[in-house]
Coordinates of C-alpha atoms and ligand atoms in Angstrom, one line a residue:
Chain E
X345 CA 26.3 15.1 -2.2
X346 CA 29.8 13.4 -2.2
X347 CA 32.2 14.5 -4.9
X348 CA 33.6 11.7 -7.1
X349 CA 36.8 10.7 -5.5
X350 CA 38.8 11.2 -8.7
X351 CA 36.8 13.7 -10.7
X352 CA 39.2 14.0 -13.6
X353 CA 41.1 10.8 -13.8
X354 CA 39.4 9.6 -16.9
X355 CA 41.4 6.3 -17.4
X356 CA 39.8 4.8 -14.2
X357 CA 36.3 5.2 -15.4
X358 CA 34.3 2.2 -16.6
X359 CA 30.8 1.5 -17.7
X360 CA 28.3 -0.6 -15.8
X361 CA 25.0 -1.8 -17.2
X362 CA 22.2 -1.8 -14.7
X363 CA 19.3 -3.7 -16.2
X364 CA 17.4 -4.4 -18.4
X365 CA 17.1 -7.4 -16.1
X366 CA 18.0 -5.9 -12.8
X367 CA 15.9 -6.5 -9.6
X368 CA 15.9 -2.9 -8.6
X369 CA 14.7 -1.4 -11.9
X370 CA 11.4 -3.3 -11.5
X371 CA 10.8 -4.0 -15.1
X372 CA 12.9 -3.7 -18.2
X373 CA 14.7 -0.4 -17.6
X374 CA 18.4 -0.2 -18.5
X375 CA 20.6 2.4 -17.0
X376 CA 24.1 2.8 -18.4
X377 CA 26.3 3.9 -15.6
X378 CA 29.5 5.6 -16.1
X379 CA 31.4 4.8 -12.9
X380 CA 34.4 6.0 -11.1
X381 CA 35.0 3.4 -8.5
X382 CA 31.9 3.2 -6.5
X383 CA 30.7 6.6 -7.6
X384 CA 28.3 7.2 -10.4
X385 CA 29.6 9.8 -12.8
X386 CA 26.8 9.7 -15.4
X387 CA 23.7 7.5 -15.3
X388 CA 21.9 7.4 -18.6
X389 CA 18.5 5.5 -18.8
X390 CA 17.8 3.6 -22.0
X391 CA 14.2 3.0 -22.8
X392 CA 12.1 1.0 -25.1
X393 CA 12.5 -2.6 -24.0
X394 CA 8.8 -2.9 -23.2
X395 CA 7.4 -0.7 -25.9
X396 CA 4.0 -1.9 -27.1
X397 CA 2.7 1.0 -29.2
X398 CA -0.2 1.8 -27.1
X399 CA -0.7 5.2 -28.7
X400 CA -0.5 3.7 -32.2
X401 CA -3.0 1.0 -31.2
X402 CA -5.4 3.7 -30.2
X403 CA -5.3 5.2 -33.7
X404 CA -6.2 1.8 -35.2
X405 CA -9.3 0.8 -33.4
X406 CA -12.7 2.2 -32.4
X407 CA -12.3 4.0 -29.1
X408 CA -14.1 1.5 -26.9
X409 CA -11.6 -1.2 -27.8
X410 CA -8.8 0.9 -26.3
X411 CA -10.2 0.4 -22.8
X412 CA -8.3 -2.7 -21.9
X413 CA -5.1 -1.0 -23.0
X414 CA -5.4 1.7 -20.4
X415 CA -5.1 -0.7 -17.6
X416 CA -1.9 -2.1 -19.0
X417 CA 0.3 0.9 -18.9
X418 CA 0.7 1.4 -15.2
X419 CA -0.2 -2.1 -14.0
X420 CA 0.3 -1.2 -10.4
X421 CA -2.5 1.5 -10.4
X422 CA -4.6 0.8 -13.4
X423 CA -7.9 2.4 -12.3
X424 CA -6.7 6.0 -12.6
X425 CA -5.7 5.2 -16.1
X426 CA -9.1 3.8 -16.8
X427 CA -10.5 7.0 -15.3
X428 CA -8.6 9.4 -17.4
X429 CA -9.5 7.7 -20.6
X430 CA -13.3 7.3 -20.0
X431 CA -13.4 10.9 -18.6
X432 CA -11.7 12.1 -21.8
X433 CA -14.3 10.4 -24.0
X434 CA -17.1 11.7 -21.8
X435 CA -15.7 15.2 -22.1
X436 CA -15.4 15.0 -25.8
X437 CA -18.8 13.4 -26.4
X438 CA -20.5 15.5 -23.7
X439 CA -21.8 12.6 -21.6
X440 CA -23.1 13.2 -18.1
X441 CA -22.0 10.6 -15.6
X442 CA -24.3 9.6 -12.7
X443 CA -23.2 10.7 -9.3
X444 CA -23.0 7.2 -7.9
X445 CA -20.7 6.1 -10.7
X446 CA -18.4 9.0 -9.9
X447 CA -18.3 8.0 -6.3
X448 CA -17.6 4.4 -7.2
X449 CA -14.8 5.6 -9.5
X450 CA -13.2 7.7 -6.7
X451 CA -13.5 4.9 -4.1
X452 CA -12.0 2.2 -6.4
X453 CA -9.3 4.6 -7.7
X454 CA -8.2 5.5 -4.2
X455 CA -8.1 1.9 -3.2
X456 CA -5.9 1.2 -6.2
X457 CA -3.7 4.1 -5.2
X458 CA -3.2 2.6 -1.8
X459 CA -2.4 -0.8 -3.3
X460 CA 0.1 0.8 -5.6
X461 CA 1.8 2.7 -2.7
X462 CA 1.9 -0.5 -0.6
X463 CA 3.6 -2.2 -3.5
X464 CA 6.1 0.6 -3.9
X465 CA 6.7 0.6 -0.1
X466 CA 7.6 -3.0 -0.1
X467 CA 9.6 -2.9 -3.3
X468 CA 11.7 0.1 -2.2
X469 CA 12.6 -1.6 1.1
X470 CA 13.4 -4.7 -0.8
X471 CA 15.8 -2.7 -3.0
X472 CA 17.4 -1.4 0.2
X473 CA 17.9 -4.9 1.4
X474 CA 15.0 -5.3 3.9
X475 CA 13.0 -8.3 3.0
X476 CA 10.4 -8.3 5.8
X477 CA 8.3 -5.2 5.1
X478 CA 7.2 -6.3 1.6
X479 CA 5.6 -9.4 3.2
X480 CA 3.6 -7.2 5.5
X481 CA 2.6 -4.7 2.9
X482 CA 1.6 -7.4 0.5
X483 CA -0.6 -8.9 3.1
X484 CA -2.5 -5.5 3.2
X485 CA -2.4 -5.1 -0.5
X486 CA -3.9 -8.6 -0.9
X487 CA -6.9 -7.4 0.9
X488 CA -7.4 -4.5 -1.6
X489 CA -6.9 -6.9 -4.5
X490 CA -9.6 -9.2 -3.1
X491 CA -12.0 -6.3 -2.6
X492 CA -11.4 -5.0 -6.1
X493 CA -11.4 -8.5 -7.7
X494 CA -14.9 -9.1 -6.3
X495 CA -16.2 -5.9 -8.0
X496 CA -14.0 -5.5 -11.1
X497 CA -13.5 -9.1 -11.9
X498 CA -9.7 -8.8 -12.2
X499 CA -6.8 -8.4 -9.8
X500 CA -4.3 -6.2 -11.6
X501 CA -5.0 -4.9 -15.1
X502 CA -8.5 -3.6 -14.4
X503 CA -10.9 -2.7 -17.2
X504 CA -13.7 -1.6 -15.0
X505 CA -14.8 1.9 -15.9
X506 CA -17.0 2.4 -18.9
X507 CA -17.8 5.6 -20.7
X508 CA -20.9 6.8 -18.8
X509 CA -20.2 4.9 -15.6
X510 CA -18.7 1.7 -14.4
X511 CA -19.3 -1.9 -15.6
X512 CA -20.8 -3.2 -12.3
X513 CA -22.4 -1.6 -9.3
X514 CA -20.9 -2.0 -5.9
X515 CA -22.9 -3.8 -3.2
X516 CA -23.2 -3.8 0.6
X517 CA -20.6 -6.4 0.8
X518 CA -18.1 -4.2 -1.0
X519 CA -18.9 -1.3 1.4
X520 CA -18.6 -3.5 4.4
X521 CA -15.3 -5.0 3.3
X522 CA -13.8 -1.6 2.4
X523 CA -14.7 -0.2 5.8
X524 CA -13.1 -3.2 7.5
X525 CA -10.1 -2.7 5.4
X526 CA -9.8 1.0 6.3
X527 CA -9.9 0.0 10.0
X528 CA -7.3 -2.6 9.4
X529 CA -4.9 -0.5 7.5
X530 CA -5.2 2.3 10.1
X531 CA -4.2 -0.2 12.7
X532 CA -1.2 -1.3 10.7
X533 CA 0.3 2.2 10.1
X534 CA 1.9 2.3 13.6
X535 CA 3.5 -1.1 12.9
X536 CA 5.0 0.2 9.7
X537 CA 6.3 3.2 11.4
X538 CA 8.0 1.1 14.1
X539 CA 9.3 -1.4 11.6
X540 CA 10.5 1.0 8.9
X541 CA 10.2 4.8 9.4
X542 CA 12.2 4.8 12.6
X543 CA 14.7 2.2 11.6
X544 CA 18.2 3.7 11.7
X545 CA 19.5 1.8 8.7
X546 CA 16.6 2.9 6.6
X547 CA 17.0 6.5 7.7
X548 CA 20.7 6.5 7.0
X549 CA 20.1 5.2 3.5
X550 CA 17.4 7.6 2.4
X551 CA 18.0 10.8 4.3
X552 CA 19.7 13.6 2.2
X553 CA 20.0 11.2 -0.7
X554 CA 18.8 12.3 -4.1
X555 CA 17.8 15.9 -3.2
X556 CA 15.5 17.4 -5.8
X557 CA 14.3 21.0 -5.4
X558 CA 11.1 22.4 -6.7
X559 CA 12.8 24.2 -9.5
X560 CA 14.4 21.1 -10.8
X561 CA 11.0 19.3 -10.7
X562 CA 9.5 22.1 -12.8
X563 CA 12.3 22.0 -15.3
X564 CA 11.8 18.3 -15.9
X565 CA 8.0 18.3 -15.5
X566 CA 8.1 15.9 -12.6
X567 CA 4.8 15.5 -10.8
X568 CA 3.1 13.4 -8.1
X569 CA 4.9 12.5 -4.9
X570 CA 8.2 13.6 -6.4
X571 CA 7.2 17.3 -6.7
X572 CA 5.2 17.1 -3.5
X573 CA 8.3 15.8 -1.7
X574 CA 10.1 19.0 -2.9
X575 CA 7.5 21.0 -1.1
X576 CA 5.1 22.0 -3.9
X577 CA 1.5 20.9 -3.1
X578 CA 0.7 20.1 -6.7
X579 CA -1.9 17.5 -7.0
X580 CA -4.4 17.3 -9.9
X581 CA -7.1 16.3 -7.5
X582 CA -6.8 19.8 -5.9
X583 CA -5.3 22.0 -8.5
X584 CA -7.5 20.9 -11.4
X585 CA -10.3 19.0 -9.7
X586 CA -12.1 16.4 -11.6
X587 CA -14.8 13.9 -10.8
X588 CA -16.2 14.4 -7.3
X589 CA -12.9 15.1 -5.6
X590 CA -13.9 18.7 -4.6
X591 CA -16.6 17.2 -2.3
X592 CA -14.0 15.6 -0.1
X593 CA -11.9 17.0 2.6
X594 CA -8.3 15.8 2.3
X595 CA -4.9 17.2 2.5
X596 CA -1.9 17.1 0.2
X597 CA 1.1 16.0 2.2
X598 CA 4.3 17.8 1.2
X599 CA 7.9 17.4 2.1
X600 CA 10.4 20.1 2.9
X601 CA 13.9 19.0 1.7
X602 CA 13.0 17.0 -1.4
X603 CA 15.2 14.1 -0.5
X604 CA 14.3 10.4 -0.8
X605 CA 13.0 10.4 2.8
X606 CA 10.6 13.2 2.0
X607 CA 9.2 11.3 -1.0
X608 CA 8.9 8.3 1.2
X609 CA 7.0 10.1 3.8
X610 CA 4.7 11.9 1.3
X611 CA 3.6 8.6 -0.1
X612 CA 3.2 7.1 3.3
X613 CA 0.9 10.0 4.4
X614 CA -0.9 9.9 1.1
X615 CA -2.2 6.4 2.0
X616 CA -3.9 7.9 5.1
X617 CA -5.4 10.7 3.0
X618 CA -6.7 8.2 0.5
X619 CA -8.3 6.3 3.4
X620 CA -10.0 9.6 4.4
X621 CA -11.3 10.1 0.9
X622 CA -12.7 6.6 0.7
X623 CA -14.3 6.9 4.1
X624 CA -16.1 10.1 3.2
X625 CA -17.2 8.7 -0.1
X626 CA -18.6 5.6 1.5
X627 CA -20.5 7.8 4.0
X628 CA -22.0 10.0 1.2
X629 CA -22.4 7.3 -1.4
X630 CA -25.6 8.3 -3.3
X631 CA -28.2 6.0 -4.6
X632 CA -29.0 5.9 -8.3
X633 CA -27.9 4.4 -11.5
X634 CA -24.3 3.4 -12.0
X635 CA -24.3 3.9 -15.8
X636 CA -25.6 6.7 -17.9
X637 CA -27.5 6.1 -21.1
X638 CA -24.9 6.0 -23.8
X639 CA -25.7 5.3 -27.4
X640 CA -24.5 1.9 -28.6
X641 CA -22.5 3.3 -31.4
X642 CA -21.1 6.5 -30.1
X643 CA -19.3 8.6 -32.7
X644 CA -16.8 11.1 -31.3
X645 CA -17.5 14.6 -32.5
X646 CA -14.6 16.2 -34.5
X647 CA -12.3 18.2 -32.3
X648 CA -9.9 17.6 -29.5
X649 CA -10.0 17.2 -25.7
X650 CA -7.6 16.9 -22.9
X651 CA -8.1 15.3 -19.5
X652 CA -5.7 15.0 -16.6
X653 CA -6.0 12.8 -13.6
X654 CA -3.7 12.2 -10.6
X655 CA -2.4 8.7 -11.1
X656 CA -0.5 7.1 -8.3
X657 CA 2.8 8.4 -9.6
X658 CA 1.8 11.9 -10.7
X659 CA 0.0 13.7 -13.5
X660 CA -1.5 11.5 -16.2
X661 CA -2.9 13.4 -19.2
X662 CA -4.7 12.1 -22.2
X663 CA -5.0 14.2 -25.3
X664 CA -7.3 13.0 -28.1
X665 CA -7.8 14.5 -31.5
X666 CA -10.9 13.2 -33.3
X667 CA -11.8 13.6 -36.9
X668 CA -15.4 12.7 -36.4
X669 CA -15.3 8.9 -36.8
X670 CA -15.2 6.5 -33.9
X671 CA -11.5 5.8 -34.4
X672 CA -9.4 8.6 -32.8
X673 CA -7.0 10.4 -35.1
X674 CA -4.4 10.7 -32.4
X675 CA -4.2 9.8 -28.8
X676 CA -1.3 11.3 -26.8
X677 CA -0.7 10.0 -23.4
X678 CA 1.5 11.9 -20.9
X679 CA 2.6 9.5 -18.2
X680 CA 4.2 10.7 -14.9
X681 CA 7.0 8.1 -14.7
X682 CA 8.6 9.3 -17.9
X683 CA 9.2 12.8 -16.6
X684 CA 10.1 11.5 -13.2
X685 CA 12.7 9.2 -14.7
X686 CA 14.3 12.0 -16.6
X687 CA 15.4 13.5 -13.3
X688 CA 17.7 10.5 -12.8
X689 CA 20.9 11.7 -14.6
X690 CA 20.9 15.1 -12.9
X691 CA 19.9 13.8 -9.5
X692 CA 22.3 10.9 -9.3
X693 CA 25.5 12.4 -10.7
X694 CA 28.3 11.9 -8.2
X695 CA 26.3 9.5 -6.0
X696 CA 27.4 6.1 -4.6
X697 CA 25.9 3.3 -6.6
X698 CA 24.0 2.0 -3.6
X699 CA 22.5 5.4 -3.1
X700 CA 21.4 5.5 -6.7
X701 CA 19.2 2.4 -6.0
X702 CA 17.6 4.2 -3.1
X703 CA 17.1 7.4 -5.0
X704 CA 15.6 5.6 -8.0
X705 CA 13.4 3.6 -5.8
X706 CA 12.0 6.7 -4.2
X707 CA 10.9 7.9 -7.7
X708 CA 8.5 5.0 -7.8
X709 CA 9.0 4.2 -11.5
X710 CA 6.8 1.8 -13.4
X711 CA 8.6 0.9 -16.6
X712 CA 5.7 -0.4 -18.8
X713 CA 4.2 3.1 -18.3
X714 CA 7.3 4.8 -19.6
X715 CA 7.6 2.4 -22.5
X716 CA 3.9 2.5 -23.4
Chain T
X396 CA 30.2 17.8 21.8
X397 CA 30.6 15.5 18.8
X398 CA 31.0 12.4 20.9
X399 CA 27.7 12.9 22.7
X400 CA 25.8 12.9 19.4
X401 CA 27.6 9.7 18.3
X402 CA 26.6 7.7 21.4
X403 CA 23.1 9.1 21.3
X404 CA 22.7 8.0 17.7
X405 CA 24.2 4.6 18.6
X406 CA 21.7 4.2 21.3
X407 CA 18.7 5.4 19.4
X408 CA 19.7 3.4 16.4
X409 CA 20.1 0.2 18.4
X410 CA 16.7 0.8 20.0
X411 CA 15.1 1.3 16.6
X412 CA 16.4 -2.1 15.5
X413 CA 15.1 -3.8 18.6
X414 CA 11.7 -2.2 18.1
X415 CA 11.7 -3.5 14.5
X416 CA 12.7 -7.0 15.7
X417 CA 9.8 -6.8 18.2
X418 CA 7.4 -6.2 15.3
X419 CA 8.6 -9.2 13.4
X420 CA 8.6 -11.3 16.5
X421 CA 4.9 -10.4 17.2
X422 CA 4.1 -11.3 13.6
X423 CA 5.9 -14.6 14.2
X424 CA 3.4 -15.5 16.9
X425 CA 0.4 -14.6 14.8
X426 CA -1.6 -16.9 12.6
X427 CA -0.3 -17.7 9.2
X428 CA -1.8 -15.6 6.4
X429 CA -0.4 -17.3 3.4
X430 CA -2.0 -20.2 1.6
X431 CA 0.1 -23.2 0.6
X432 CA -1.1 -22.9 -3.0
X433 CA -1.0 -26.2 -4.9
X434 CA -2.2 -28.1 -1.8
X435 CA -4.6 -25.5 -0.6
X436 CA -6.7 -23.4 -2.9
X437 CA -8.7 -20.3 -2.3
X438 CA -12.3 -20.0 -3.4
X439 CA -12.4 -17.6 -6.3
X440 CA -15.1 -14.9 -6.3
X441 CA -18.1 -15.6 -8.5
X442 CA -17.5 -12.2 -10.1
X443 CA -14.1 -13.2 -11.4
X444 CA -13.6 -12.7 -15.1
X445 CA -11.9 -15.7 -16.6
X446 CA -12.0 -16.6 -20.2
X447 CA -15.4 -16.6 -21.8
X448 CA -17.7 -19.6 -22.0
X449 CA -21.0 -20.2 -23.9
X450 CA -23.9 -20.6 -21.6
X451 CA -27.3 -22.3 -21.8
X452 CA -30.6 -20.5 -21.5
X453 CA -32.0 -21.9 -18.2
X454 CA -35.5 -22.3 -19.7
X455 CA -34.8 -23.9 -23.1
X456 CA -31.5 -25.6 -22.2
X457 CA -30.2 -24.3 -25.5
X458 CA -27.4 -21.8 -26.1
X459 CA -29.2 -18.6 -27.1
X460 CA -26.6 -17.4 -29.4
X461 CA -28.0 -16.0 -32.7
X462 CA -24.7 -15.7 -34.5
X463 CA -24.9 -12.0 -34.8
X464 CA -21.2 -11.6 -34.5
X465 CA -21.3 -8.7 -32.2
X466 CA -18.9 -10.2 -29.7
X467 CA -16.3 -10.9 -32.5
X468 CA -16.6 -7.4 -33.8
X469 CA -16.3 -5.8 -30.3
X470 CA -13.3 -7.8 -29.2
X471 CA -10.3 -5.6 -29.2
X472 CA -8.0 -8.5 -29.7
X473 CA -9.8 -10.3 -32.5
X474 CA -9.8 -13.6 -30.6
X475 CA -13.4 -14.7 -31.3
X476 CA -14.5 -16.5 -34.4
X477 CA -18.2 -17.3 -34.8
X478 CA -19.8 -19.0 -37.7
X479 CA -23.3 -20.2 -38.2
X480 CA -25.6 -21.6 -40.9
X481 CA -29.2 -21.4 -41.5
X482 CA -30.7 -24.9 -41.3
X483 CA -33.9 -26.0 -43.1
X484 CA -37.0 -25.2 -41.3
X485 CA -35.4 -23.1 -38.6
X486 CA -36.1 -19.4 -38.0
X487 CA -32.7 -18.4 -36.8
X488 CA -29.1 -19.3 -37.7
X489 CA -27.6 -22.0 -35.6
X490 CA -24.1 -21.9 -34.3
X491 CA -21.5 -24.1 -35.9
X492 CA -18.2 -22.6 -34.9
X493 CA -17.3 -20.6 -31.8
X494 CA -13.6 -20.4 -31.4
X495 CA -11.8 -18.5 -28.7
X496 CA -8.1 -17.8 -29.0
X497 CA -7.4 -17.3 -25.4
X498 CA -3.7 -16.5 -26.1
X499 CA -4.8 -13.1 -27.3
X500 CA -7.7 -12.4 -24.9
X501 CA -7.2 -9.4 -22.6
X502 CA -10.1 -10.4 -20.3
X503 CA -11.7 -7.0 -20.8
X504 CA -15.3 -8.2 -20.8
X505 CA -16.4 -6.1 -23.7
X506 CA -17.7 -9.2 -25.6
X507 CA -19.9 -10.3 -22.7
X508 CA -21.4 -6.8 -22.4
X509 CA -22.0 -6.5 -26.1
X510 CA -23.9 -9.8 -26.5
X511 CA -27.6 -9.0 -27.1
X512 CA -28.7 -12.5 -26.0
X513 CA -26.4 -13.0 -22.9
X514 CA -25.1 -16.2 -24.6
X515 CA -21.6 -15.8 -23.2
X516 CA -20.3 -15.5 -19.7
X517 CA -17.0 -15.6 -17.8
X518 CA -15.7 -18.9 -16.6
X519 CA -14.1 -19.4 -13.2
X520 CA -10.9 -21.0 -14.5
X521 CA -7.9 -19.2 -13.2
X522 CA -5.0 -21.5 -12.9
X523 CA -4.6 -22.4 -16.5
X524 CA -1.3 -23.6 -17.8
X525 CA -0.2 -25.4 -20.9
X526 CA 2.7 -26.5 -23.1
X527 CA 1.6 -25.3 -26.5
X528 CA -0.3 -22.4 -27.8
X529 CA -2.9 -24.6 -29.4
X530 CA -4.1 -25.7 -25.9
X531 CA -5.5 -22.3 -25.5
X532 CA -7.5 -22.3 -28.7
X533 CA -10.8 -23.2 -27.2
X534 CA -13.7 -24.7 -29.0
X535 CA -16.5 -23.2 -26.9
X536 CA -19.3 -25.3 -28.4
X537 CA -17.4 -28.5 -27.5
X538 CA -16.8 -27.2 -24.0
X539 CA -20.5 -26.4 -23.6
X540 CA -21.4 -29.9 -24.7
X541 CA -18.9 -31.4 -22.3
X542 CA -20.3 -29.5 -19.4
X543 CA -23.7 -31.0 -20.3
Ligands
LIG1174 S1 -12.8 -10.6 -22.9 FE1 -12.2 -8.9 -24.3 S2 -10.4 -9.7 -25.3 FE2 -11.4 -11.5 -24.3 S3 -12.7 -12.4 -25.9 FE3 -13.9 -10.9 -24.8 S4 -13.8 -9.0 -25.9 FE4 -12.1 -10.3 -26.6
LIG1175 S1 -22.4 -14.9 -28.5 FE1 -23.9 -13.2 -28.4 S2 -22.8 -11.5 -29.5 FE2 -21.7 -13.4 -30.0 S3 -22.6 -14.1 -31.9 FE3 -23.7 -15.1 -30.2 S4 -25.5 -13.8 -29.8 FE4 -24.0 -12.6 -31.0

């Protein structure tokens, strides 16, 4: 990491506001940068520009009415958020979910994860100044959105999972299109590798930039591709398996150095692993109902429950305390981006401003999720 | 030797850029994937969830709504207003007001699922724009009549 050129000459320092309307913060994140020339001495994120009181909203309405909110925290990968919430209610109320529904949930969630990674892939490169890759990745992402739109009814802020199953069954057309998509995306990976992964400019901009070691990740509670990039194979799908994930054979890609390049490669390889999961799930897709019998007015038993899922950006945990009515007493949501963002000041101290953009992009932050 | 590494990197780097250019050139010769939106429009899937719309019962040709108010109670955003009155000589209440405030709707679909009579469904409208809020306060009964 380069040392600030004039580490103690205070009078030369100045403040720079990055955001809240900055193209590389992807949302309303503001970072106050204390600068020394081109070097960042102290970056401090400022949150709250997109705060919508999701947790408070959950305390004010019967639990089914919170379902649309879950898709609006992480808009880039809404289905894992749906999944965590319905699974939480199912755990609390003791509802068995039909196997087919679980398979559908896994398939659609993984599709959504790929869509989110493709979005991040394009956006990171856009931040680094490469305009072309986002057009290609959006072309692929568009296919996923079309597939998911046909089945969930929306393109981005899905509200598809229901307590006890999913709102609509998948059909042969969906299976066929998904298989075609798997084939297509596999054929596109070599192209991405040629276009981006080997590109000397890209490599120079991300290699050895923003090194985070495993210990630092643990101190800040960073999860997802960030901790996996630091070499820790921590993935809720494996370490705390939920739904039908134990039935599939897939790997957790990890990095070695923990720099931006490792995080990039981890996400890149994760797309391939998600394709593997989808493929196996489509092969094994069981027949049966897609919705369990759930009483129309389901009261939550008093008590509390916790449920974690692996969202596209890391560990997402819901914690609900119920007092026995159908309105939750408290719903706590632990989002991955919040912890991942908190790495920023320590990670970027002493960096060049342009490297900060690369390092922040490699964290894959979604701001509405931080400001939920 | 230091210099060796430098020239090797120069060579590898230049090659990687040319390979990348090759990819873009190949894409240049391929068919266009974008749609020229206002002039061309894509067919929207029939499963698309637009704003809600009252529907007619295909047998009777009447809207089967019984003014139970389930949809309005289930809606997380409180955007549905239903009112009805009992007319002389009729068994069930008939619908007099069905207002949808689309500005607040989150397109979740809970109302459609909750309706016991399947009297509401999603529309296929997706490119909706307007100048005032009031343009999105839909009178669904009127819309149903206009559709004939
Ligand atoms: S789709 Fe959801 S938000 Fe919209 S009217 Fe129906 S219940 Fe309300
Ligand atoms: S539309 Fe359906 S749920 Fe709403 S009042 Fe009419 S019958 Fe009841």
